[in-house]
């Protein structure tokens, strides 16, 4: 009889996260922040001396989402911050790779997302309107990243991500920073939003 393949990962916190059956009790924000700070967006194909991390992207998406939705509850801002949280263990696959892998990737992502949400007091599945607003902020962030650091022309980015309205990102910048700095900022923002939720 074949030995079953390992489907869990040991986290730096000491937690053992089962990727096929993740539970909220095995999820820690420090593990998420650490993993995301070391995962490069765009498969690392970006300009600059540091990779542009998923943690940095998540901070930007939350900032854009908050601008798009003034006065929105802190719990939905937290959902925006955590929108790519599963990537701390499954990595950031670019869309063409996700399409090639097929529905199994989406199912894995959904299970991890539900566990992360429950761990931090969010509904396992977000309301459709909130999910759509976070996706809109994600597209604006992707457009900014594509044009500023990933080598896309504005015309090409407009076709792929839509043509964002400038006021939504005026004053925001793509930042390339050391992973330890981004990790710390991600944890800090998480704590601020939890405190606002009460």
PDB file of N, CA, C and O in Angstrom, residues 17-75:
ATOM      1  N   UNK A  17      -0.202  23.370   8.992  1.00  0.00           N
ATOM      2  CA  UNK A  17      -1.375  23.690   8.183  1.00  0.00           C
ATOM      3  C   UNK A  17      -1.619  22.608   7.137  1.00  0.00           C
ATOM      4  O   UNK A  17      -0.774  22.354   6.285  1.00  0.00           O
ATOM      5  N   UNK A  18      -2.769  21.962   7.236  1.00  0.00           N
ATOM      6  CA  UNK A  18      -3.181  20.957   6.255  1.00  0.00           C
ATOM      7  C   UNK A  18      -3.791  21.695   5.068  1.00  0.00           C
ATOM      8  O   UNK A  18      -4.837  22.335   5.190  1.00  0.00           O
ATOM      9  N   UNK A  19      -3.146  21.605   3.920  1.00  0.00           N
ATOM     10  CA  UNK A  19      -3.610  22.351   2.756  1.00  0.00           C
ATOM     11  C   UNK A  19      -4.917  21.808   2.191  1.00  0.00           C
ATOM     12  O   UNK A  19      -5.673  22.546   1.568  1.00  0.00           O
ATOM     13  N   UNK A  20      -5.189  20.532   2.402  1.00  0.00           N
ATOM     14  CA  UNK A  20      -6.422  19.948   1.878  1.00  0.00           C
ATOM     15  C   UNK A  20      -7.601  20.123   2.819  1.00  0.00           C
ATOM     16  O   UNK A  20      -8.747  20.092   2.393  1.00  0.00           O
ATOM     17  N   UNK A  21      -7.313  20.319   4.107  1.00  0.00           N
ATOM     18  CA  UNK A  21      -8.371  20.510   5.101  1.00  0.00           C
ATOM     19  C   UNK A  21      -7.912  21.548   6.125  1.00  0.00           C
ATOM     20  O   UNK A  21      -7.693  21.232   7.296  1.00  0.00           O
ATOM     21  N   UNK A  22      -7.732  22.797   5.689  1.00  0.00           N
ATOM     22  CA  UNK A  22      -7.199  23.819   6.599  1.00  0.00           C
ATOM     23  C   UNK A  22      -8.209  24.206   7.679  1.00  0.00           C
ATOM     24  O   UNK A  22      -9.412  24.266   7.415  1.00  0.00           O
ATOM     25  N   UNK A  23      -7.713  24.419   8.880  1.00  0.00           N
ATOM     26  CA  UNK A  23      -8.585  24.851   9.970  1.00  0.00           C
ATOM     27  C   UNK A  23      -8.122  26.216  10.465  1.00  0.00           C
ATOM     28  O   UNK A  23      -6.926  26.513  10.470  1.00  0.00           O
ATOM     29  N   UNK A  24      -9.054  27.061  10.889  1.00  0.00           N
ATOM     30  CA  UNK A  24      -8.693  28.394  11.357  1.00  0.00           C
ATOM     31  C   UNK A  24      -7.669  28.406  12.488  1.00  0.00           C
ATOM     32  O   UNK A  24      -6.855  29.325  12.575  1.00  0.00           O
ATOM     33  N   UNK A  25      -7.690  27.391  13.352  1.00  0.00           N
ATOM     34  CA  UNK A  25      -6.779  27.392  14.496  1.00  0.00           C
ATOM     35  C   UNK A  25      -5.316  27.235  14.090  1.00  0.00           C
ATOM     36  O   UNK A  25      -4.424  27.519  14.880  1.00  0.00           O
ATOM     37  N   UNK A  26      -5.067  26.806  12.856  1.00  0.00           N
ATOM     38  CA  UNK A  26      -3.690  26.637  12.395  1.00  0.00           C
ATOM     39  C   UNK A  26      -3.193  27.823  11.575  1.00  0.00           C
ATOM     40  O   UNK A  26      -2.154  27.741  10.918  1.00  0.00           O
ATOM     41  N   UNK A  27      -3.922  28.912  11.631  1.00  0.00           N
ATOM     42  CA  UNK A  27      -3.568  30.092  10.844  1.00  0.00           C
ATOM     43  C   UNK A  27      -3.183  31.236  11.777  1.00  0.00           C
ATOM     44  O   UNK A  27      -3.926  31.567  12.701  1.00  0.00           O
ATOM     45  N   UNK A  28      -2.007  31.820  11.529  1.00  0.00           N
ATOM     46  CA  UNK A  28      -1.508  32.949  12.315  1.00  0.00           C
ATOM     47  C   UNK A  28      -1.145  34.086  11.362  1.00  0.00           C
ATOM     48  O   UNK A  28      -0.570  33.852  10.294  1.00  0.00           O
ATOM     49  N   UNK A  29      -1.443  35.315  11.755  1.00  0.00           N
ATOM     50  CA  UNK A  29      -1.163  36.456  10.878  1.00  0.00           C
ATOM     51  C   UNK A  29       0.327  36.603  10.620  1.00  0.00           C
ATOM     52  O   UNK A  29       0.744  36.990   9.520  1.00  0.00           O
ATOM     53  N   UNK A  30       1.167  36.256  11.601  1.00  0.00           N
ATOM     54  CA  UNK A  30       2.611  36.373  11.399  1.00  0.00           C
ATOM     55  C   UNK A  30       3.088  35.427  10.289  1.00  0.00           C
ATOM     56  O   UNK A  30       3.986  35.778   9.522  1.00  0.00           O
ATOM     57  N   UNK A  31       2.495  34.234  10.224  1.00  0.00           N
ATOM     58  CA  UNK A  31       2.850  33.299   9.152  1.00  0.00           C
ATOM     59  C   UNK A  31       2.406  33.843   7.797  1.00  0.00           C
ATOM     60  O   UNK A  31       3.145  33.759   6.809  1.00  0.00           O
ATOM     61  N   UNK A  32       1.191  34.382   7.748  1.00  0.00           N
ATOM     62  CA  UNK A  32       0.688  34.957   6.500  1.00  0.00           C
ATOM     63  C   UNK A  32       1.588  36.097   6.050  1.00  0.00           C
ATOM     64  O   UNK A  32       2.036  36.142   4.899  1.00  0.00           O
ATOM     65  N   UNK A  33       1.863  37.029   6.957  1.00  0.00           N
ATOM     66  CA  UNK A  33       2.678  38.198   6.612  1.00  0.00           C
ATOM     67  C   UNK A  33       4.069  37.783   6.153  1.00  0.00           C
ATOM     68  O   UNK A  33       4.604  38.325   5.175  1.00  0.00           O
ATOM     69  N   UNK A  34       4.660  36.825   6.851  1.00  0.00           N
ATOM     70  CA  UNK A  34       6.004  36.374   6.494  1.00  0.00           C
ATOM     71  C   UNK A  34       6.006  35.746   5.102  1.00  0.00           C
ATOM     72  O   UNK A  34       6.836  36.095   4.254  1.00  0.00           O
ATOM     73  N   UNK A  35       5.068  34.828   4.883  1.00  0.00           N
ATOM     74  CA  UNK A  35       5.014  34.172   3.573  1.00  0.00           C
ATOM     75  C   UNK A  35       4.768  35.149   2.444  1.00  0.00           C
ATOM     76  O   UNK A  35       5.472  35.132   1.429  1.00  0.00           O
ATOM     77  N   UNK A  36       3.772  36.030   2.618  1.00  0.00           N
ATOM     78  CA  UNK A  36       3.428  36.970   1.546  1.00  0.00           C
ATOM     79  C   UNK A  36       4.549  37.965   1.269  1.00  0.00           C
ATOM     80  O   UNK A  36       4.708  38.418   0.134  1.00  0.00           O
ATOM     81  N   UNK A  37       5.321  38.316   2.298  1.00  0.00           N
ATOM     82  CA  UNK A  37       6.426  39.262   2.115  1.00  0.00           C
ATOM     83  C   UNK A  37       7.557  38.655   1.286  1.00  0.00           C
ATOM     84  O   UNK A  37       8.381  39.390   0.731  1.00  0.00           O
ATOM     85  N   UNK A  38       7.586  37.326   1.192  1.00  0.00           N
ATOM     86  CA  UNK A  38       8.641  36.662   0.420  1.00  0.00           C
ATOM     87  C   UNK A  38       8.139  36.076  -0.901  1.00  0.00           C
ATOM     88  O   UNK A  38       8.922  35.477  -1.641  1.00  0.00           O
ATOM     89  N   UNK A  39       6.843  36.238  -1.197  1.00  0.00           N
ATOM     90  CA  UNK A  39       6.292  35.768  -2.465  1.00  0.00           C
ATOM     91  C   UNK A  39       6.273  36.940  -3.442  1.00  0.00           C
ATOM     92  O   UNK A  39       5.669  37.976  -3.168  1.00  0.00           O
ATOM     93  N   UNK A  40       6.933  36.748  -4.590  1.00  0.00           N
ATOM     94  CA  UNK A  40       7.018  37.815  -5.587  1.00  0.00           C
ATOM     95  C   UNK A  40       5.811  37.803  -6.515  1.00  0.00           C
ATOM     96  O   UNK A  40       5.388  36.747  -6.984  1.00  0.00           O
ATOM     97  N   UNK A  41       5.265  38.988  -6.747  1.00  0.00           N
ATOM     98  CA  UNK A  41       4.232  39.144  -7.783  1.00  0.00           C
ATOM     99  C   UNK A  41       4.896  39.054  -9.153  1.00  0.00           C
ATOM    100  O   UNK A  41       6.091  39.233  -9.301  1.00  0.00           O
ATOM    101  N   UNK A  42       4.097  38.779 -10.174  1.00  0.00           N
ATOM    102  CA  UNK A  42       4.543  38.770 -11.569  1.00  0.00           C
ATOM    103  C   UNK A  42       5.685  37.765 -11.793  1.00  0.00           C
ATOM    104  O   UNK A  42       6.532  37.961 -12.651  1.00  0.00           O
ATOM    105  N   UNK A  43       5.712  36.699 -11.003  1.00  0.00           N
ATOM    106  CA  UNK A  43       6.786  35.702 -11.100  1.00  0.00           C
ATOM    107  C   UNK A  43       8.168  36.342 -10.983  1.00  0.00           C
ATOM    108  O   UNK A  43       9.145  35.843 -11.535  1.00  0.00           O
ATOM    109  N   UNK A  44       8.228  37.468 -10.265  1.00  0.00           N
ATOM    110  CA  UNK A  44       9.506  38.146 -10.065  1.00  0.00           C
ATOM    111  C   UNK A  44       9.963  38.974 -11.248  1.00  0.00           C
ATOM    112  O   UNK A  44      11.046  39.572 -11.207  1.00  0.00           O
ATOM    113  N   UNK A  45       9.153  39.043 -12.309  1.00  0.00           N
ATOM    114  CA  UNK A  45       9.542  39.787 -13.506  1.00  0.00           C
ATOM    115  C   UNK A  45       9.166  41.252 -13.362  1.00  0.00           C
ATOM    116  O   UNK A  45       8.306  41.782 -14.075  1.00  0.00           O
ATOM    117  N   UNK A  46       9.819  41.916 -12.420  1.00  0.00           N
ATOM    118  CA  UNK A  46       9.568  43.331 -12.148  1.00  0.00           C
ATOM    119  C   UNK A  46      10.893  44.070 -12.033  1.00  0.00           C
ATOM    120  O   UNK A  46      11.923  43.497 -11.676  1.00  0.00           O
ATOM    121  N   UNK A  47      10.832  45.370 -12.323  1.00  0.00           N
ATOM    122  CA  UNK A  47      12.019  46.218 -12.199  1.00  0.00           C
ATOM    123  C   UNK A  47      12.274  46.538 -10.733  1.00  0.00           C
ATOM    124  O   UNK A  47      11.344  46.602  -9.938  1.00  0.00           O
ATOM    125  N   UNK A  48      13.535  46.791 -10.402  1.00  0.00           N
ATOM    126  CA  UNK A  48      13.873  47.231  -9.054  1.00  0.00           C
ATOM    127  C   UNK A  48      14.811  46.276  -8.354  1.00  0.00           C
ATOM    128  O   UNK A  48      15.083  45.169  -8.827  1.00  0.00           O
ATOM    129  N   UNK A  49      15.294  46.727  -7.228  1.00  0.00           N
ATOM    130  CA  UNK A  49      16.276  45.953  -6.468  1.00  0.00           C
ATOM    131  C   UNK A  49      15.643  44.940  -5.526  1.00  0.00           C
ATOM    132  O   UNK A  49      16.343  44.092  -4.981  1.00  0.00           O
ATOM    133  N   UNK A  50      14.324  45.057  -5.289  1.00  0.00           N
ATOM    134  CA  UNK A  50      13.608  44.099  -4.461  1.00  0.00           C
ATOM    135  C   UNK A  50      12.456  43.542  -5.262  1.00  0.00           C
ATOM    136  O   UNK A  50      11.862  44.250  -6.074  1.00  0.00           O
ATOM    137  N   UNK A  51      12.086  42.290  -5.035  1.00  0.00           N
ATOM    138  CA  UNK A  51      10.858  41.789  -5.670  1.00  0.00           C
ATOM    139  C   UNK A  51       9.659  42.563  -5.132  1.00  0.00           C
ATOM    140  O   UNK A  51       9.684  43.026  -3.994  1.00  0.00           O
ATOM    141  N   UNK A  52       8.643  42.689  -5.955  1.00  0.00           N
ATOM    142  CA  UNK A  52       7.405  43.306  -5.494  1.00  0.00           C
ATOM    143  C   UNK A  52       6.565  42.195  -4.885  1.00  0.00           C
ATOM    144  O   UNK A  52       6.087  41.300  -5.587  1.00  0.00           O
ATOM    145  N   UNK A  53       6.383  42.228  -3.583  1.00  0.00           N
ATOM    146  CA  UNK A  53       5.767  41.104  -2.874  1.00  0.00           C
ATOM    147  C   UNK A  53       4.246  41.165  -2.864  1.00  0.00           C
ATOM    148  O   UNK A  53       3.631  42.224  -3.028  1.00  0.00           O
ATOM    149  N   UNK A  54       3.651  40.014  -2.619  1.00  0.00           N
ATOM    150  CA  UNK A  54       2.202  39.915  -2.469  1.00  0.00           C
ATOM    151  C   UNK A  54       1.758  40.706  -1.234  1.00  0.00           C
ATOM    152  O   UNK A  54       0.679  41.294  -1.232  1.00  0.00           O
ATOM    153  N   UNK A  55       2.587  40.759  -0.204  1.00  0.00           N
ATOM    154  CA  UNK A  55       2.239  41.554   0.986  1.00  0.00           C
ATOM    155  C   UNK A  55       2.139  43.029   0.629  1.00  0.00           C
ATOM    156  O   UNK A  55       1.201  43.725   1.050  1.00  0.00           O
ATOM    157  N   UNK A  56       3.095  43.533  -0.158  1.00  0.00           N
ATOM    158  CA  UNK A  56       3.059  44.944  -0.586  1.00  0.00           C
ATOM    159  C   UNK A  56       1.833  45.188  -1.461  1.00  0.00           C
ATOM    160  O   UNK A  56       1.127  46.198  -1.303  1.00  0.00           O
ATOM    161  N   UNK A  57       1.557  44.279  -2.369  1.00  0.00           N
ATOM    162  CA  UNK A  57       0.366  44.365  -3.219  1.00  0.00           C
ATOM    163  C   UNK A  57      -0.908  44.392  -2.372  1.00  0.00           C
ATOM    164  O   UNK A  57      -1.819  45.190  -2.626  1.00  0.00           O
ATOM    165  N   UNK A  58      -0.961  43.563  -1.345  1.00  0.00           N
ATOM    166  CA  UNK A  58      -2.154  43.488  -0.490  1.00  0.00           C
ATOM    167  C   UNK A  58      -2.382  44.798   0.261  1.00  0.00           C
ATOM    168  O   UNK A  58      -3.531  45.237   0.416  1.00  0.00           O
ATOM    169  N   UNK A  59      -1.315  45.415   0.720  1.00  0.00           N
ATOM    170  CA  UNK A  59      -1.431  46.725   1.380  1.00  0.00           C
ATOM    171  C   UNK A  59      -1.972  47.763   0.402  1.00  0.00           C
ATOM    172  O   UNK A  59      -2.815  48.596   0.766  1.00  0.00           O
ATOM    173  N   UNK A  60      -1.501  47.722  -0.847  1.00  0.00           N
ATOM    174  CA  UNK A  60      -1.970  48.668  -1.854  1.00  0.00           C
ATOM    175  C   UNK A  60      -3.442  48.423  -2.193  1.00  0.00           C
ATOM    176  O   UNK A  60      -4.228  49.370  -2.295  1.00  0.00           O
ATOM    177  N   UNK A  61      -3.824  47.169  -2.355  1.00  0.00           N
ATOM    178  CA  UNK A  61      -5.228  46.852  -2.667  1.00  0.00           C
ATOM    179  C   UNK A  61      -6.147  47.352  -1.555  1.00  0.00           C
ATOM    180  O   UNK A  61      -7.194  47.946  -1.824  1.00  0.00           O
ATOM    181  N   UNK A  62      -5.749  47.140  -0.311  1.00  0.00           N
ATOM    182  CA  UNK A  62      -6.583  47.617   0.806  1.00  0.00           C
ATOM    183  C   UNK A  62      -6.696  49.137   0.792  1.00  0.00           C
ATOM    184  O   UNK A  62      -7.768  49.694   1.043  1.00  0.00           O
ATOM    185  N   UNK A  63      -5.605  49.839   0.469  1.00  0.00           N
ATOM    186  CA  UNK A  63      -5.640  51.308   0.405  1.00  0.00           C
ATOM    187  C   UNK A  63      -6.576  51.776  -0.715  1.00  0.00           C
ATOM    188  O   UNK A  63      -7.373  52.708  -0.530  1.00  0.00           O
ATOM    189  N   UNK A  64      -6.508  51.142  -1.869  1.00  0.00           N
ATOM    190  CA  UNK A  64      -7.383  51.505  -2.991  1.00  0.00           C
ATOM    191  C   UNK A  64      -8.838  51.187  -2.659  1.00  0.00           C
ATOM    192  O   UNK A  64      -9.737  52.007  -2.886  1.00  0.00           O
ATOM    193  N   UNK A  65      -9.074  50.003  -2.111  1.00  0.00           N
ATOM    194  CA  UNK A  65     -10.426  49.594  -1.716  1.00  0.00           C
ATOM    195  C   UNK A  65     -11.023  50.602  -0.731  1.00  0.00           C
ATOM    196  O   UNK A  65     -12.195  50.993  -0.861  1.00  0.00           O
ATOM    197  N   UNK A  66     -10.231  51.047   0.228  1.00  0.00           N
ATOM    198  CA  UNK A  66     -10.713  52.022   1.221  1.00  0.00           C
ATOM    199  C   UNK A  66     -11.054  53.348   0.569  1.00  0.00           C
ATOM    200  O   UNK A  66     -12.026  54.002   0.955  1.00  0.00           O
ATOM    201  N   UNK A  67     -10.268  53.757  -0.436  1.00  0.00           N
ATOM    202  CA  UNK A  67     -10.570  54.995  -1.166  1.00  0.00           C
ATOM    203  C   UNK A  67     -11.847  54.848  -1.985  1.00  0.00           C
ATOM    204  O   UNK A  67     -12.632  55.794  -2.097  1.00  0.00           O
ATOM    205  N   UNK A  68     -12.018  53.682  -2.586  1.00  0.00           N
ATOM    206  CA  UNK A  68     -13.202  53.446  -3.413  1.00  0.00           C
ATOM    207  C   UNK A  68     -14.479  53.424  -2.589  1.00  0.00           C
ATOM    208  O   UNK A  68     -15.562  53.683  -3.108  1.00  0.00           O
ATOM    209  N   UNK A  69     -14.336  53.067  -1.312  1.00  0.00           N
ATOM    210  CA  UNK A  69     -15.503  52.843  -0.451  1.00  0.00           C
ATOM    211  C   UNK A  69     -15.366  53.617   0.857  1.00  0.00           C
ATOM    212  O   UNK A  69     -15.223  53.020   1.922  1.00  0.00           O
ATOM    213  N   UNK A  70     -15.392  54.948   0.791  1.00  0.00           N
ATOM    214  CA  UNK A  70     -15.215  55.727   2.023  1.00  0.00           C
ATOM    215  C   UNK A  70     -16.287  55.381   3.055  1.00  0.00           C
ATOM    216  O   UNK A  70     -17.454  55.213   2.713  1.00  0.00           O
ATOM    217  N   UNK A  71     -15.847  55.225   4.289  1.00  0.00           N
ATOM    218  CA  UNK A  71     -16.765  54.920   5.377  1.00  0.00           C
ATOM    219  C   UNK A  71     -17.131  53.453   5.497  1.00  0.00           C
ATOM    220  O   UNK A  71     -17.927  53.076   6.362  1.00  0.00           O
ATOM    221  N   UNK A  72     -16.561  52.599   4.667  1.00  0.00           N
ATOM    222  CA  UNK A  72     -16.898  51.174   4.730  1.00  0.00           C
ATOM    223  C   UNK A  72     -16.349  50.563   6.021  1.00  0.00           C
ATOM    224  O   UNK A  72     -15.350  51.028   6.577  1.00  0.00           O
ATOM    225  N   UNK A  73     -16.982  49.521   6.489  1.00  0.00           N
ATOM    226  CA  UNK A  73     -16.595  48.846   7.725  1.00  0.00           C
ATOM    227  C   UNK A  73     -15.159  48.328   7.651  1.00  0.00           C
ATOM    228  O   UNK A  73     -14.695  47.853   6.612  1.00  0.00           O
ATOM    229  N   UNK A  74     -14.477  48.400   8.792  1.00  0.00           N
ATOM    230  CA  UNK A  74     -13.102  47.904   8.885  1.00  0.00           C
ATOM    231  C   UNK A  74     -13.020  46.415   8.581  1.00  0.00           C
ATOM    232  O   UNK A  74     -11.989  45.932   8.112  1.00  0.00           O
ATOM    233  N   UNK A  75     -14.102  45.672   8.803  1.00  0.00           N
ATOM    234  CA  UNK A  75     -14.030  44.233   8.530  1.00  0.00           C
ATOM    235  C   UNK A  75     -13.880  43.967   7.041  1.00  0.00           C
ATOM    236  O   UNK A  75     -13.205  43.020   6.638  1.00  0.00           O
TER     237      UNK A  75
END
